[in-house]
Amino acid sequence: MLWIAVLIALFAVIFTYALRIEKTKPETPSAAKPLETISIPVDAGKPETLNRVRAALEADDDPRGLSRVEALRSIDDDLTRSESNALLGILLKPRDPSAPEGVHSVVFHETALALHRHAAVRREFARTLATVARDPGRDPVIRDYAVQHLCQLWQKSERDLAERIQATLDEIADESPDIAPSALLALHLLGASTASGISYQESAPHAVPDAKIAPRVRTLLAADAATSTAARMTALRIVGERRLSGFHNDLARIAADPTSGHTLVRMAAVAAIARFGDPHDLPLLRSFDRSDPRMASAIDHAIARIESKP
């Protein structure tokens, strides 16, 4: 009977310990939700409350918008809530059909750069960018800028906001075909991008794992995919920079086939092959058609890159 009592006591101790361990386990965080859309009216209060941004708000007779851009660049990092809201209003205001797209996109970009310096409105800024990026009625370049600035904003955001920005980019990559490649590129760059949000640092860790990036890349590179040249080049860039496994046949197919798309796409495939730095790919590179001087240059560069590796 003694050994039975000992066993019962031992089981009781183990059970109690297991319960304590279970209680101390951190709760699995719920999946972050995408950012909500937003509507921020331009503050129409007393004119003096907008003194530091009035020049950026006013219409500019300069068709190139240079003085307005200069005004945006001169904005300091100590704005009132009304002034910050006024800048957010610039981002939310659709382009007047009579206004040149180029000027509007430059003003949008410079306004976003000015808002990056204001931590107090970071969440509203993120929601504003998400609203613009989702809007199919906006110019494509404006939506692309909005995605780029979301990527840049992710770098300096607290964890909660960063997770919601990432969830928003996930949503756009899956549900907005027109801007999906830009969102996919942003997801690729999260954690491995410079402060500009559009460059790549090979040594930096990725925030989004290959397992979430690769399926989307494969969709863009499928032989029967009706994707644009820009989208395919984006996908090829990601394959090369991440050295994604399982894409060697796709790279070889695209680089070798003159009918696979624009020459720039084939050149991007060659560059992606070079990124892997595999000497076994040298015969493949030498087998590609060199009749196009641009393609020949890309092949030579790729071969030189692989051969220079120790």
Short mmCIF file of C-alpha atoms in Angstrom, two decimals:
data_model
loop_
_atom_site.label_atom_id
_atom_site.label_comp_id
_atom_site.label_asym_id
_atom_site.label_seq_id
_atom_site.Cartn_x
_atom_site.Cartn_y
_atom_site.Cartn_z
CA MET A 1 0.00 0.00 0.00
CA LEU A 2 2.91 2.31 0.74
CA TRP A 3 4.12 2.31 -2.86
CA ILE A 4 0.59 3.10 -4.09
CA ALA A 5 0.47 6.13 -1.80
CA VAL A 6 3.86 7.25 -3.06
CA LEU A 7 2.71 6.98 -6.68
CA ILE A 8 -0.46 8.95 -5.93
CA ALA A 9 1.60 11.69 -4.26
CA LEU A 10 4.03 11.76 -7.17
CA PHE A 11 1.22 12.08 -9.72
CA ALA A 12 -0.30 14.90 -7.66
CA VAL A 13 3.00 16.81 -7.69
CA ILE A 14 3.42 16.32 -11.47
CA PHE A 15 -0.17 17.40 -12.16
CA THR A 16 0.19 20.52 -10.01
CA TYR A 17 3.46 21.45 -11.72
CA ALA A 18 1.90 20.95 -15.16
CA LEU A 19 -0.96 23.28 -14.27
CA ARG A 20 1.48 25.96 -13.15
CA ILE A 21 3.48 25.65 -16.36
CA GLU A 22 0.29 25.91 -18.41
CA LYS A 23 -0.71 29.10 -16.59
CA THR A 24 2.67 30.69 -17.23
CA LYS A 25 2.61 30.03 -20.97
CA PRO A 26 2.10 33.25 -22.93
CA GLU A 27 -1.19 33.45 -24.71
CA THR A 28 -1.00 33.02 -28.46
CA PRO A 29 -1.50 36.49 -29.89
CA SER A 30 -4.52 36.89 -32.13
CA ALA A 31 -3.85 37.66 -35.78
CA ALA A 32 -3.47 41.37 -36.34
CA LYS A 33 -6.29 43.05 -38.24
CA PRO A 34 -5.68 45.30 -41.24
CA LEU A 35 -5.87 49.04 -40.69
CA GLU A 36 -9.26 50.68 -41.01
CA THR A 37 -9.92 53.29 -43.66
CA ILE A 38 -10.07 56.88 -42.46
CA SER A 39 -11.63 60.21 -43.31
CA ILE A 40 -9.86 63.25 -41.90
CA PRO A 41 -11.25 66.67 -42.81
CA VAL A 42 -8.78 69.45 -43.44
CA ASP A 43 -8.93 71.67 -40.36
CA ALA A 44 -10.81 74.82 -41.27
CA GLY A 45 -10.26 76.65 -38.00
CA LYS A 46 -8.55 79.97 -37.54
CA PRO A 47 -6.03 80.65 -40.32
CA GLU A 48 -3.22 81.21 -37.81
CA THR A 49 -3.55 77.60 -36.60
CA LEU A 50 -2.23 76.46 -39.98
CA ASN A 51 0.52 79.01 -40.43
CA ARG A 52 3.33 76.46 -40.81
CA VAL A 53 1.54 74.41 -43.47
CA ARG A 54 -0.49 77.07 -45.29
CA ALA A 55 2.03 77.35 -48.14
CA ALA A 56 1.81 73.61 -48.66
CA LEU A 57 -1.99 73.71 -48.68
CA GLU A 58 -2.49 76.61 -51.04
CA ALA A 59 -2.79 76.18 -54.79
CA ASP A 60 0.42 76.84 -56.63
CA ASP A 61 0.64 78.79 -59.88
CA ASP A 62 3.92 77.04 -60.65
CA PRO A 63 2.89 74.21 -63.03
CA ARG A 64 5.76 72.07 -61.70
CA GLY A 65 4.73 72.64 -58.07
CA LEU A 66 8.28 73.50 -57.00
CA SER A 67 7.38 76.19 -54.45
CA ARG A 68 4.78 73.93 -52.87
CA VAL A 69 7.34 71.12 -52.59
CA GLU A 70 9.80 73.56 -51.06
CA ALA A 71 7.17 74.54 -48.49
CA LEU A 72 6.59 70.88 -47.60
CA ARG A 73 10.30 70.26 -47.18
CA SER A 74 10.65 73.20 -44.83
CA ILE A 75 8.02 71.93 -42.37
CA ASP A 76 9.56 71.22 -38.97
CA ASP A 77 8.77 68.36 -36.61
CA ASP A 78 6.65 70.31 -34.12
CA LEU A 79 3.20 70.61 -35.67
CA THR A 80 -0.13 71.02 -33.93
CA ARG A 81 -2.88 68.44 -34.37
CA SER A 82 -4.70 70.80 -36.75
CA GLU A 83 -1.59 71.20 -38.88
CA SER A 84 -0.95 67.45 -38.97
CA ASN A 85 -4.58 66.83 -39.93
CA ALA A 86 -4.23 69.37 -42.72
CA LEU A 87 -1.27 67.42 -44.14
CA LEU A 88 -3.20 64.15 -43.85
CA GLY A 89 -5.98 65.89 -45.75
CA ILE A 90 -3.57 66.55 -48.64
CA LEU A 91 -2.93 62.80 -48.90
CA LEU A 92 -6.63 61.95 -48.79
CA LYS A 93 -7.71 64.55 -51.35
CA PRO A 94 -8.09 62.94 -54.81
CA ARG A 95 -6.30 64.55 -57.73
CA ASP A 96 -8.27 67.16 -59.63
CA PRO A 97 -8.67 65.69 -63.16
CA SER A 98 -7.28 68.93 -64.59
CA ALA A 99 -4.11 68.73 -62.47
CA PRO A 100 -0.99 67.05 -63.88
CA GLU A 101 -0.40 63.57 -62.47
CA GLY A 102 3.31 64.22 -62.04
CA VAL A 103 2.87 67.30 -59.85
CA HIS A 104 0.19 65.57 -57.76
CA SER A 105 2.39 62.52 -57.15
CA VAL A 106 5.38 64.63 -56.13
CA VAL A 107 3.26 66.63 -53.68
CA PHE A 108 1.82 63.40 -52.26
CA HIS A 109 5.30 61.94 -51.78
CA GLU A 110 6.73 65.08 -50.17
CA THR A 111 3.71 65.40 -47.85
CA ALA A 112 4.19 61.80 -46.73
CA LEU A 113 7.88 62.45 -46.10
CA ALA A 114 6.94 65.42 -43.91
CA LEU A 115 4.44 63.33 -41.92
CA HIS A 116 7.01 60.61 -41.20
CA ARG A 117 8.61 63.05 -38.76
CA HIS A 118 5.46 63.29 -36.58
CA ALA A 119 5.15 60.33 -34.23
CA ALA A 120 1.99 61.74 -32.63
CA VAL A 121 -0.08 61.03 -35.76
CA ARG A 122 1.64 57.80 -36.79
CA ARG A 123 -1.50 55.67 -36.48
CA GLU A 124 -3.68 58.15 -38.38
CA PHE A 125 -0.92 58.44 -40.98
CA ALA A 126 -0.87 54.65 -41.41
CA ARG A 127 -4.66 54.51 -41.81
CA THR A 128 -4.52 57.35 -44.34
CA LEU A 129 -1.91 55.52 -46.43
CA ALA A 130 -3.94 52.30 -46.23
CA THR A 131 -7.06 54.17 -47.39
CA VAL A 132 -5.25 55.58 -50.42
CA ALA A 133 -3.54 52.29 -51.29
CA ARG A 134 -6.86 50.44 -51.34
CA ASP A 135 -8.65 53.03 -53.50
CA PRO A 136 -8.90 51.79 -57.12
CA GLY A 137 -9.96 55.28 -58.17
CA ARG A 138 -6.53 56.76 -57.40
CA ASP A 139 -3.67 57.04 -59.86
CA PRO A 140 -1.52 53.87 -59.81
CA VAL A 141 1.60 55.85 -58.93
CA ILE A 142 -0.17 57.37 -55.89
CA ARG A 143 -1.26 53.93 -54.65
CA ASP A 144 2.28 52.67 -55.16
CA TYR A 145 3.64 55.60 -53.14
CA ALA A 146 1.13 54.83 -50.38
CA VAL A 147 2.37 51.23 -50.19
CA GLN A 148 6.01 52.34 -50.15
CA HIS A 149 5.34 54.76 -47.31
CA LEU A 150 3.51 52.07 -45.34
CA CYS A 151 6.64 49.96 -45.67
CA GLN A 152 8.76 52.86 -44.46
CA LEU A 153 6.37 53.58 -41.59
CA TRP A 154 6.56 49.92 -40.46
CA GLN A 155 10.25 50.42 -39.70
CA LYS A 156 9.59 53.00 -36.99
CA SER A 157 6.26 51.77 -35.59
CA GLU A 158 5.54 50.09 -32.27
CA ARG A 159 4.75 46.38 -32.47
CA ASP A 160 0.97 46.71 -32.53
CA LEU A 161 0.94 49.22 -35.38
CA ALA A 162 3.68 47.37 -37.26
CA GLU A 163 1.62 44.17 -37.14
CA ARG A 164 -1.44 45.98 -38.45
CA ILE A 165 0.58 47.53 -41.28
CA GLN A 166 1.85 44.08 -42.20
CA ALA A 167 -1.70 42.69 -42.11
CA THR A 168 -2.80 45.53 -44.39
CA LEU A 169 -0.04 44.77 -46.90
CA ASP A 170 -1.07 41.10 -46.77
CA GLU A 171 -4.64 42.10 -47.57
CA ILE A 172 -3.63 44.34 -50.46
CA ALA A 173 -1.30 41.68 -51.89
CA ASP A 174 -4.16 39.18 -51.93
CA GLU A 175 -7.17 41.33 -52.77
CA SER A 176 -6.00 44.26 -54.91
CA PRO A 177 -4.56 42.85 -58.16
CA ASP A 178 -3.60 46.25 -59.58
CA ILE A 179 -1.32 47.06 -56.67
CA ALA A 180 -0.54 43.53 -55.43
CA PRO A 181 3.05 43.44 -56.78
CA SER A 182 3.90 46.64 -54.89
CA ALA A 183 2.42 45.21 -51.69
CA LEU A 184 4.33 41.96 -52.22
CA LEU A 185 7.57 43.89 -52.67
CA ALA A 186 6.84 45.83 -49.47
CA LEU A 187 6.24 42.58 -47.57
CA HIS A 188 9.54 41.27 -48.93
CA LEU A 189 11.36 44.38 -47.73
CA LEU A 190 9.92 44.48 -44.20
CA GLY A 191 12.81 43.99 -41.83
CA ALA A 192 15.33 43.81 -44.64
CA SER A 193 14.91 47.33 -45.92
CA THR A 194 16.80 50.53 -45.30
CA ALA A 195 15.22 53.62 -43.81
CA SER A 196 13.98 54.58 -47.27
CA GLY A 197 11.74 51.51 -47.33
CA ILE A 198 12.61 50.64 -50.91
CA SER A 199 16.14 49.26 -50.75
CA TYR A 200 17.46 45.87 -49.76
CA GLN A 201 20.04 44.80 -47.19
CA GLU A 202 21.08 41.22 -47.74
CA SER A 203 22.35 40.76 -44.18
CA ALA A 204 19.14 41.94 -42.49
CA PRO A 205 16.54 39.39 -41.35
CA HIS A 206 13.17 39.27 -43.08
CA ALA A 207 10.04 40.00 -41.06
CA VAL A 208 7.92 37.96 -43.46
CA PRO A 209 9.18 34.39 -44.00
CA ASP A 210 9.80 32.80 -47.39
CA ALA A 211 6.85 30.46 -46.86
CA LYS A 212 4.45 33.44 -47.08
CA ILE A 213 6.25 35.14 -49.96
CA ALA A 214 7.00 32.22 -52.29
CA PRO A 215 3.39 31.22 -53.20
CA ARG A 216 2.59 34.77 -54.28
CA VAL A 217 5.79 34.96 -56.31
CA ARG A 218 4.97 31.65 -57.98
CA THR A 219 1.56 32.99 -59.02
CA LEU A 220 3.18 35.98 -60.73
CA LEU A 221 5.73 33.82 -62.55
CA ALA A 222 3.36 31.08 -63.73
CA ALA A 223 3.67 30.44 -67.46
CA ASP A 224 0.01 31.23 -68.05
CA ALA A 225 -0.16 34.23 -65.71
CA ALA A 226 -1.50 37.42 -67.28
CA THR A 227 0.84 39.63 -65.30
CA SER A 228 2.51 42.87 -66.32
CA THR A 229 6.19 43.29 -67.06
CA ALA A 230 6.60 45.26 -63.84
CA ALA A 231 4.91 42.53 -61.80
CA ARG A 232 7.10 39.79 -63.24
CA MET A 233 10.24 41.84 -62.68
CA THR A 234 9.19 42.40 -59.08
CA ALA A 235 8.71 38.65 -58.61
CA LEU A 236 12.10 37.89 -60.18
CA ARG A 237 13.79 40.48 -57.99
CA ILE A 238 12.34 38.82 -54.90
CA VAL A 239 13.44 35.35 -56.03
CA GLY A 240 16.99 36.59 -56.50
CA GLU A 241 17.26 38.69 -53.37
CA ARG A 242 15.81 35.99 -51.15
CA ARG A 243 17.41 33.16 -53.11
CA LEU A 244 14.07 31.37 -52.96
CA SER A 245 14.39 27.64 -53.49
CA GLY A 246 12.27 25.80 -56.03
CA PHE A 247 12.36 28.52 -58.71
CA HIS A 248 15.37 27.43 -60.76
CA ASN A 249 13.25 25.95 -63.56
CA ASP A 250 11.11 29.09 -63.71
CA LEU A 251 14.19 31.29 -63.99
CA ALA A 252 15.68 29.12 -66.74
CA ARG A 253 12.37 29.03 -68.64
CA ILE A 254 11.86 32.78 -68.54
CA ALA A 255 15.46 33.65 -69.41
CA ALA A 256 15.60 31.24 -72.35
CA ASP A 257 12.25 31.99 -73.97
CA PRO A 258 12.12 35.12 -76.19
CA THR A 259 8.31 34.89 -76.10
CA SER A 260 8.14 34.92 -72.30
CA GLY A 261 7.85 38.66 -72.19
CA HIS A 262 9.83 41.88 -72.46
CA THR A 263 13.61 41.59 -72.74
CA LEU A 264 13.82 43.31 -69.35
CA VAL A 265 11.97 40.34 -67.84
CA ARG A 266 14.49 37.91 -69.32
CA MET A 267 17.35 40.08 -68.08
CA ALA A 268 15.79 40.08 -64.59
CA ALA A 269 15.64 36.28 -64.70
CA VAL A 270 19.35 36.15 -65.62
CA ALA A 271 20.16 38.54 -62.76
CA ALA A 272 18.19 36.35 -60.35
CA ILE A 273 20.16 33.27 -61.45
CA ALA A 274 23.39 35.17 -60.76
CA ARG A 275 22.20 36.05 -57.26
CA PHE A 276 22.38 32.37 -56.29
CA GLY A 277 26.06 32.33 -57.20
CA ASP A 278 26.00 28.68 -58.23
CA PRO A 279 28.88 27.69 -60.60
CA HIS A 280 26.68 24.89 -61.93
CA ASP A 281 24.56 27.57 -63.60
CA LEU A 282 27.42 28.80 -65.81
CA PRO A 283 26.67 26.35 -68.68
CA LEU A 284 23.00 27.40 -68.53
CA LEU A 285 23.89 31.09 -68.74
CA ARG A 286 26.25 30.48 -71.67
CA SER A 287 23.47 28.64 -73.51
CA PHE A 288 21.11 31.62 -73.64
CA ASP A 289 20.55 33.53 -76.89
CA ARG A 290 22.84 36.56 -77.08
CA SER A 291 21.39 38.18 -80.22
CA ASP A 292 19.94 41.05 -78.18
CA PRO A 293 22.84 43.25 -76.93
CA ARG A 294 20.98 43.96 -73.69
CA MET A 295 20.54 40.27 -73.01
CA ALA A 296 24.19 39.59 -73.91
CA SER A 297 25.31 42.24 -71.44
CA ALA A 298 23.11 40.77 -68.67
CA ILE A 299 24.52 37.28 -69.34
CA ASP A 300 28.12 38.51 -69.26
CA HIS A 301 27.48 40.36 -66.01
CA ALA A 302 25.88 37.27 -64.44
CA ILE A 303 28.76 35.03 -65.49
CA ALA A 304 31.30 37.50 -64.14
CA ARG A 305 29.43 37.73 -60.85
CA ILE A 306 29.39 33.96 -60.34
CA GLU A 307 33.01 33.50 -61.44
CA SER A 308 34.19 36.21 -59.05
CA LYS A 309 32.81 34.42 -56.03
CA PRO A 310 35.50 32.65 -53.97
#
